[in-house]
XYZ file of C-alpha atoms in Angstrom:
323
model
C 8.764 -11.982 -5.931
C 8.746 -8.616 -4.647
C 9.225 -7.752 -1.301
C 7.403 -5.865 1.125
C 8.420 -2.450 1.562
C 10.473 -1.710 4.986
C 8.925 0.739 6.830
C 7.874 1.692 10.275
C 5.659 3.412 12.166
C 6.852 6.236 14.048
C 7.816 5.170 17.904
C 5.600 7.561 19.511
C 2.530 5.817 17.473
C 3.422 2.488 17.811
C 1.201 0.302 20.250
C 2.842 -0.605 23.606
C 1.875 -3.804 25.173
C 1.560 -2.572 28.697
C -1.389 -0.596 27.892
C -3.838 -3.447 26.257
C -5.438 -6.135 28.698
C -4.449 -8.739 26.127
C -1.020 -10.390 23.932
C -0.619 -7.255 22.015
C 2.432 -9.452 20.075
C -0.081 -12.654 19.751
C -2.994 -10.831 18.479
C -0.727 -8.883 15.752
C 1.255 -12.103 14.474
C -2.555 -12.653 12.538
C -2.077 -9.625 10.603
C -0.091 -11.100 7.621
C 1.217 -8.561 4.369
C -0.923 -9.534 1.228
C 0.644 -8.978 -2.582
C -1.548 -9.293 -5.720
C -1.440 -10.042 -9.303
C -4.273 -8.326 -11.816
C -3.894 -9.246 -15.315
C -3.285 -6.384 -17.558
C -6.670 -6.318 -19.477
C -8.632 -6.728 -16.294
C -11.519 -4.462 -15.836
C -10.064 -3.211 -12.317
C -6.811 -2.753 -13.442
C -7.376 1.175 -15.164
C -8.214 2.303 -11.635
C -6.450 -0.173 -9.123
C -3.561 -0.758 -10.845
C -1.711 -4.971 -11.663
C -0.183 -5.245 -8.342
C -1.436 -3.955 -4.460
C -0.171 -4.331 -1.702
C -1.879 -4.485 1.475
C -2.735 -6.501 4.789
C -5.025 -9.188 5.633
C -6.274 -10.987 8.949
C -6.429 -14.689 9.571
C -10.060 -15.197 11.180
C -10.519 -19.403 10.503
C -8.097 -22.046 9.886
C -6.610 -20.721 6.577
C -9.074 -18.053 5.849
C -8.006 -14.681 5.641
C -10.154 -11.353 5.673
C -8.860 -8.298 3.832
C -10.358 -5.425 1.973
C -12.009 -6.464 -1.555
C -10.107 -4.401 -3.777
C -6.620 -5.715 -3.220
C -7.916 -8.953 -4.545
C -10.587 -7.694 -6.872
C -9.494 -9.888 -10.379
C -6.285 -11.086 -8.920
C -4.338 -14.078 -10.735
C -1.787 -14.593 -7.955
C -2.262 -13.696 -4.255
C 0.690 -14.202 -2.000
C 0.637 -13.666 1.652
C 3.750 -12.672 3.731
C 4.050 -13.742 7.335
C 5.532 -12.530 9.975
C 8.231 -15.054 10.466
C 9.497 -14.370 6.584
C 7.447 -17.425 5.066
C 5.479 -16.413 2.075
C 2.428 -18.789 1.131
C 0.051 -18.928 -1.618
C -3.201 -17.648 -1.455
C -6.436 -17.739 -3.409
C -9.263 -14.885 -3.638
C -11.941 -17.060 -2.461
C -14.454 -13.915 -2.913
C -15.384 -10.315 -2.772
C -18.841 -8.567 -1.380
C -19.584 -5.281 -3.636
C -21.585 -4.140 -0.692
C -19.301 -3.967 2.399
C -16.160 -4.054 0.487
C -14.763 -7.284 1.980
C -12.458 -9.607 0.230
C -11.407 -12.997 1.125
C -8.302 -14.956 0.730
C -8.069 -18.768 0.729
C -3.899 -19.393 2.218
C -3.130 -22.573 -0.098
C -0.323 -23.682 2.680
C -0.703 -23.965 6.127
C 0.088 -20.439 7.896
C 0.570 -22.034 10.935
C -0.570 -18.599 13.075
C -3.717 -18.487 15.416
C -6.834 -16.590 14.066
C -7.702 -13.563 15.558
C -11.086 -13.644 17.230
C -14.203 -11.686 15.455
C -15.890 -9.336 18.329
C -18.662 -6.611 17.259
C -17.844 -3.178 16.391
C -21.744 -2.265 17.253
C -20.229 -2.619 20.708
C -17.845 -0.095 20.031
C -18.036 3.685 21.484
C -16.648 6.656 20.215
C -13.466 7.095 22.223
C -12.523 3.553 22.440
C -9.010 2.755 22.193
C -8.229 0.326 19.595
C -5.141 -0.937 17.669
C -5.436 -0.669 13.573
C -2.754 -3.917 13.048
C -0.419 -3.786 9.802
C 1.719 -6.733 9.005
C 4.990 -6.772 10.927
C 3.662 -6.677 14.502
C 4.168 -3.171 17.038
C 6.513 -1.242 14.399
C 3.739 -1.587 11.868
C 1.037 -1.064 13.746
C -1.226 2.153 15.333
C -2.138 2.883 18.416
C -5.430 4.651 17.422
C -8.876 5.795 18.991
C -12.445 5.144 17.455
C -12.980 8.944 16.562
C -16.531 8.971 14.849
C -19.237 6.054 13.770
C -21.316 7.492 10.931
C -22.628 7.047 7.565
C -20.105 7.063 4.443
C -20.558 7.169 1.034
C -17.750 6.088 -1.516
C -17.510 8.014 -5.238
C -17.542 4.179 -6.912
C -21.749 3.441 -5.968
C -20.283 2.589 -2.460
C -22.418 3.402 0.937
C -22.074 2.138 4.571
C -24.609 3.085 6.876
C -21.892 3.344 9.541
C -18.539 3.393 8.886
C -15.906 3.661 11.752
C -13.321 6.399 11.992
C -10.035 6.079 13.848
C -7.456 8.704 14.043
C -4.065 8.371 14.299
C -4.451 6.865 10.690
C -2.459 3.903 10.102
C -0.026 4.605 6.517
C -0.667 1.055 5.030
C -4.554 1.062 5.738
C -5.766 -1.184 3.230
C -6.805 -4.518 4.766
C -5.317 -3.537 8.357
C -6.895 -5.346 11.348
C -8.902 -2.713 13.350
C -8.564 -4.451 16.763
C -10.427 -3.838 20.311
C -8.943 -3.083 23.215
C -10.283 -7.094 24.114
C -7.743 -8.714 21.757
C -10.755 -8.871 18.984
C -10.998 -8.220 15.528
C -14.080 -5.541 14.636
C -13.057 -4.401 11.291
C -10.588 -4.066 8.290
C -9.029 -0.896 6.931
C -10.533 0.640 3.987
C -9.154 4.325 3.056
C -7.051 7.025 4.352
C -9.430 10.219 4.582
C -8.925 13.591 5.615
C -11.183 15.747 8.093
C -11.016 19.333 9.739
C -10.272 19.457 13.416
C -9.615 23.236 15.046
C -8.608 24.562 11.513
C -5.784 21.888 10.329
C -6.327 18.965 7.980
C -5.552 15.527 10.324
C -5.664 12.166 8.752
C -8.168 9.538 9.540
C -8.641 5.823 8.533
C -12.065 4.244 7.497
C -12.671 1.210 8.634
C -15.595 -1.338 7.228
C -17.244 -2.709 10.444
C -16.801 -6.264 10.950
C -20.975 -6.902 12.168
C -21.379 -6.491 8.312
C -19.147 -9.955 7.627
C -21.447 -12.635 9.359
C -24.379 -12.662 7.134
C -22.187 -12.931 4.100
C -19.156 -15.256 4.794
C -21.124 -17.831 4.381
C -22.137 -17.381 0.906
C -18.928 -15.652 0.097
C -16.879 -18.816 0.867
C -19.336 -21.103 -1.583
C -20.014 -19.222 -4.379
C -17.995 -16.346 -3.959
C -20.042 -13.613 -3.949
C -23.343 -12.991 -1.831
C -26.070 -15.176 -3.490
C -28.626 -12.592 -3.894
C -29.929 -10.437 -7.119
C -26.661 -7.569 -7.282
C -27.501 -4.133 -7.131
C -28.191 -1.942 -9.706
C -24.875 0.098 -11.033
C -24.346 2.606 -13.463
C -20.478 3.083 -13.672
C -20.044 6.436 -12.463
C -17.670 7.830 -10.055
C -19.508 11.376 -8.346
C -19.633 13.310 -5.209
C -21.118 15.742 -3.551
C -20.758 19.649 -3.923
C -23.081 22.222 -2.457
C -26.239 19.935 -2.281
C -25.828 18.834 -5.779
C -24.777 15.111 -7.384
C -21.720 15.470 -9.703
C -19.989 13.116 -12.136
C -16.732 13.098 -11.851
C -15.625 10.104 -13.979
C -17.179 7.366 -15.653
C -16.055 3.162 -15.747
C -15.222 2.728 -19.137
C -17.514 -0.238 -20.600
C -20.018 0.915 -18.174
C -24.089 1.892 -18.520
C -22.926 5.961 -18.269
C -20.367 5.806 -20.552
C -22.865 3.738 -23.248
C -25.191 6.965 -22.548
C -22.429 9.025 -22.877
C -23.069 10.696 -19.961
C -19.621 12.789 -19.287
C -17.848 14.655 -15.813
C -19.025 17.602 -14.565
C -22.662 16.563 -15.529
C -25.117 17.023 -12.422
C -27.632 14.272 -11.346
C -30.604 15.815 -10.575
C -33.177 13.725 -10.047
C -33.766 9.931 -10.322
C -36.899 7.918 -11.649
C -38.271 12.113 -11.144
C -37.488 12.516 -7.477
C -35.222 15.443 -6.816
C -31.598 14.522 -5.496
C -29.362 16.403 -3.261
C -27.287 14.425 -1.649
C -24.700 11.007 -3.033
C -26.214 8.696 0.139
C -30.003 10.048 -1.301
C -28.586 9.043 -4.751
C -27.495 5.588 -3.870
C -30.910 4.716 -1.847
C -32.974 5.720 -4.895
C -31.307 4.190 -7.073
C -31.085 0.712 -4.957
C -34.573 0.972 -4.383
C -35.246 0.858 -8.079
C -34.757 -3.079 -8.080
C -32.000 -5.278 -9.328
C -29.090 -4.857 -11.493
C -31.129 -4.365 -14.673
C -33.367 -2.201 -13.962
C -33.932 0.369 -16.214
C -32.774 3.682 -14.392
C -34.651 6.914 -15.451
C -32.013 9.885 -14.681
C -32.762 14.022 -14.845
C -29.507 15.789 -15.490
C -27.752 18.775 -16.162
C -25.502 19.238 -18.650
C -23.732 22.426 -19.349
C -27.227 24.814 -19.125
C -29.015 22.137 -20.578
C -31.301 19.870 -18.688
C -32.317 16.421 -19.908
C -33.869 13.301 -19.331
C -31.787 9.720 -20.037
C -32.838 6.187 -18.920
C -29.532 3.996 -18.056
C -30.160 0.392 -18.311
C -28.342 -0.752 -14.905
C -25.590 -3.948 -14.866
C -24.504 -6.508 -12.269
C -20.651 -4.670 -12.395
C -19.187 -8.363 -11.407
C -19.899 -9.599 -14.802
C -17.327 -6.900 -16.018
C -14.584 -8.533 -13.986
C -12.496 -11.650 -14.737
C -13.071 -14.760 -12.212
C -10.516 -15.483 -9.779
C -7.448 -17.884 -11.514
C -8.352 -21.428 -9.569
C -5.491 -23.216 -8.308
């Protein structure tokens, strides 16, 4: 088994326990180090690799929150404590939407949960702790720097996303807790923004008011029972007002239309698009995954109409190995 890397964050970031009006040390024993195992041929595995690494939060009696894609097709999940014990885990499910995963610990961690509080209580300015596995030295003492929309290249939106900054190093699956001892979201990405002309790092973090109305159905079937969104296997952004491709999911509804990068998106079902969260929404509001997708595009100073029959992407992706 491989072991998670030693590292620590640097003293001046670490969280001190003097400054939080709860067990700093209590609260951070719930953040636990998660290792996973994708099988070679899995559909995930050409972008997210066979093994992650990451962190994940106990939030019920066994049940652990992290960030979907360190679980996303896994085989083996293995979860690394903070006492040295390593225990078994199980991706119990993943949610396309907010990005959540969840892991199912197959021994008994014997740790207390960390309480779920609600990051729509949150301010900008707040001062929160973004939790790594490993207590204080892996941890960040961080501030809640911007709540706003984000949109991910991989068909990904949030309506509002929450920004801290210091970033935390290891950010996938980190605990993003209030300065109440209470868990209000999980670590997402490492992102970079311009503040008075130099490049600082910030961490996204996937709000935690988006878990409640789908652990329930995540933890039965393990997905969200409802008809999946449309998706069309392209990776794009945004330059100067206009939709660009800038990869496409091999096995995917864009690369059976042969739609290549650098093609521009500009209009969908006829409406004009300028923007990747305008994208998204029209698309989405086309119907389920299925839906026949009528796209205008640009191609290399040709312009051209293509209709993409959408997919439910999950049926691309192997089901969790049952224990």
């Amino acid at each position: 088994m491989t072991s998670m890397t030693e590292w620590k964050v640097p003293t001046a970031f670490q969280p001190r326990p003097e400054d939080y009006r709860f067990d700093l040390d209590r609260a951070l024993m719930s953040v636990v180090g998660l290792h996973s195992i994708i099988p070679s041929d899995a559909f995930s595995a050409e972008t997210l690799g066979t093994e992650r690494a990451g962190n994940g939060v106990l939030i019920d009696d066994g049940l652990l929150l992290t960030i979907g894609y360190l679980i996303t097709e896994a085989e083996a999940v293995w979860l690394h404590l903070g006492d040295g014990r390593v225990v078994e885990g199980h991706a119990l499910g993943f949610d396309f939407e907010s990005g959540f995963g969840l892991v199912q610990a197959l021994g008994r961690p014997g740790i207390e949960p960390l309480p779920i509080g609600s990051s729509a209580a949150t301010r900008v300015g707040d001062k929160v702790v973004v939790g790594g596995a490993g207590g204080r030295t892996r941890s960040v003492a961080s501030q809640i720097v911007a709540k706003q929309e984000f949109a991910g290249y991989w068909e990904y939106l949030l309506d509002e996303a929450v920004f801290t900054y210091p970033s935390h190093p290891n950010w996938g699956g980190c605990g993003l807790i209030s300065d109440s001892g209470e868990l209000i979201g999980i670590g997402s990405l490492q992102l970079e923004r311009e503040r008075s002309g130099r490049e600082e790092k910030v961490n996204m973090i996937v709000p935690i008011d988006l878990l409640g109305p789908v652990i329930g159905d995540l933890r039965k079937f393990g997905r969200v029972n409802k008809p999946a969104r449309p998706w069309l296997g392209m990776y794009t952004t945004e330059i100067d007002n206009r939709v660009v491709v800038v990869g496409i999911a091999s096995k995917g509804p864009a690369a059976r239309a042969e739609l290549k990068t650098g093609d521009v998106i500009l209009a969908v079902g006829g409406d004009k698009i300028t923007s990747q969260t305008g994208f998204y929404r029209k698309l989405w509001s086309l119907g389920s995954a299925g839906v026949d997708v009528p796209l205008t595009v640009y191609h290399e100073g040709v312009t051209f109409d293509v209709t993409l029959t959408s997919i439910d992407r999950m049926k691309l992706l192997k089901a969790p190995r049952l224990h």
